[in-house]
Coordinates of C-alpha atoms in Angstrom, one line a residue:
M371 CA 91.5 -134.6 -53.0
D372 CA 93.3 -131.7 -54.8
E373 CA 95.1 -130.8 -51.6
L374 CA 96.3 -134.4 -51.2
I375 CA 97.5 -134.6 -54.8
L376 CA 99.5 -131.4 -54.2
L377 CA 100.8 -132.7 -50.9
I378 CA 102.1 -135.9 -52.6
E379 CA 103.9 -133.8 -55.2
E380 CA 105.4 -131.7 -52.4
T381 CA 106.5 -134.8 -50.5
V382 CA 108.2 -136.3 -53.4
S383 CA 109.8 -133.0 -54.3
A384 CA 111.3 -132.7 -50.7
L385 CA 112.6 -136.3 -51.0
M386 CA 114.2 -135.6 -54.4
R387 CA 115.9 -132.5 -53.0
Y388 CA 117.0 -134.6 -50.0
S389 CA 115.4 -132.2 -47.7
M390 CA 114.8 -134.9 -45.1
E391 CA 113.2 -132.8 -42.4
E392 CA 110.7 -131.4 -44.8
Y393 CA 110.2 -134.8 -46.3
G394 CA 109.5 -136.4 -42.9
E395 CA 106.9 -133.8 -42.1
K396 CA 105.2 -134.0 -45.5
A397 CA 105.3 -137.8 -45.6
Q398 CA 103.6 -137.9 -42.2
K399 CA 101.0 -135.4 -43.3
T400 CA 100.4 -137.4 -46.5
V401 CA 99.7 -140.5 -44.5
D402 CA 97.4 -138.6 -42.1
D403 CA 95.5 -136.9 -44.8
M404 CA 95.2 -140.1 -46.9
M405 CA 93.9 -142.0 -43.8
A406 CA 91.4 -139.2 -43.2
L407 CA 90.2 -139.2 -46.8
L408 CA 90.2 -143.0 -47.3
P409 CA 86.7 -143.7 -45.9
A410 CA 85.2 -141.0 -48.3
I411 CA 87.2 -142.5 -51.2
I412 CA 85.9 -146.0 -50.5
N413 CA 82.4 -144.7 -49.9
C414 CA 82.2 -142.9 -53.3
Y415 CA 82.2 -146.2 -55.0
S416 CA 78.9 -147.1 -53.4
D417 CA 77.1 -144.4 -55.4
P418 CA 75.0 -145.8 -58.2
K419 CA 76.9 -143.6 -60.7
M420 CA 80.0 -145.6 -59.8
E421 CA 78.5 -149.0 -60.3
D422 CA 80.7 -149.9 -63.3
V423 CA 83.9 -149.3 -61.2
K424 CA 82.7 -150.3 -57.7
Q425 CA 85.3 -153.0 -57.5
D426 CA 88.0 -150.3 -57.6
A427 CA 87.1 -149.5 -54.0
L428 CA 89.2 -152.6 -53.0
Y429 CA 92.3 -150.9 -54.4
W430 CA 92.5 -148.1 -51.9
P431 CA 93.0 -149.9 -48.6
G432 CA 95.8 -152.0 -50.2
Q433 CA 97.4 -148.8 -51.6
M434 CA 97.3 -147.2 -48.2
E435 CA 99.2 -150.1 -46.9
R436 CA 101.7 -149.8 -49.8
I437 CA 102.2 -146.1 -49.0
I438 CA 103.0 -146.8 -45.3
K439 CA 105.3 -149.6 -46.1
A440 CA 107.1 -147.6 -48.8
L441 CA 107.6 -144.6 -46.4
E442 CA 108.8 -146.9 -43.6
S443 CA 111.3 -148.7 -45.9
H444 CA 113.4 -145.6 -46.4
D445 CA 113.8 -146.7 -50.0
R446 CA 113.6 -143.4 -51.9
F447 CA 112.8 -145.1 -55.2
E448 CA 110.0 -147.1 -53.7
A449 CA 108.5 -144.0 -52.1
V450 CA 108.6 -142.1 -55.3
D451 CA 107.1 -145.0 -57.2
V452 CA 104.3 -145.6 -54.8
L453 CA 103.4 -142.0 -54.1
Y454 CA 104.1 -140.2 -57.4
N455 CA 103.8 -143.0 -60.1
E456 CA 100.9 -144.9 -58.5
T457 CA 98.9 -143.0 -55.9
R458 CA 99.0 -139.5 -57.5
P459 CA 97.7 -140.5 -61.0
N460 CA 95.1 -142.8 -59.5
L461 CA 93.8 -140.0 -57.2
T462 CA 93.8 -137.7 -60.2
E463 CA 91.9 -140.2 -62.3
L464 CA 89.3 -140.8 -59.5
R465 CA 88.9 -137.0 -58.9
D466 CA 88.3 -136.5 -62.6
M467 CA 85.8 -139.4 -62.8
L468 CA 83.9 -138.1 -59.8
R469 CA 83.7 -134.6 -61.4
E470 CA 82.6 -136.1 -64.8
R471 CA 79.8 -138.1 -63.0
G472 CA 78.7 -135.1 -60.9
L473 CA 79.8 -136.5 -57.6
L474 CA 82.4 -133.9 -56.8

């Protein structure tokens, strides 16, 4: 999860620097890595220690769809918003919650 958070930061940085080749590579890797991690993210909510937030599992498939749409739209502001302002802090919050509850 830490690697994905860092990758999101690098992807947005490449976009903001208008390094489009680097951005394209990192954006694709972000999608690939997020897709690979998504089942584990969703599954973590089935642990009894996550009972109070289990409904949050529904957020992640929709967010994955938003990420893909934002990246396909070529709207830089939307990509920054979805990746940096939504997904990154929510991944960070989930990571911290999993650590606090002894699941990570």
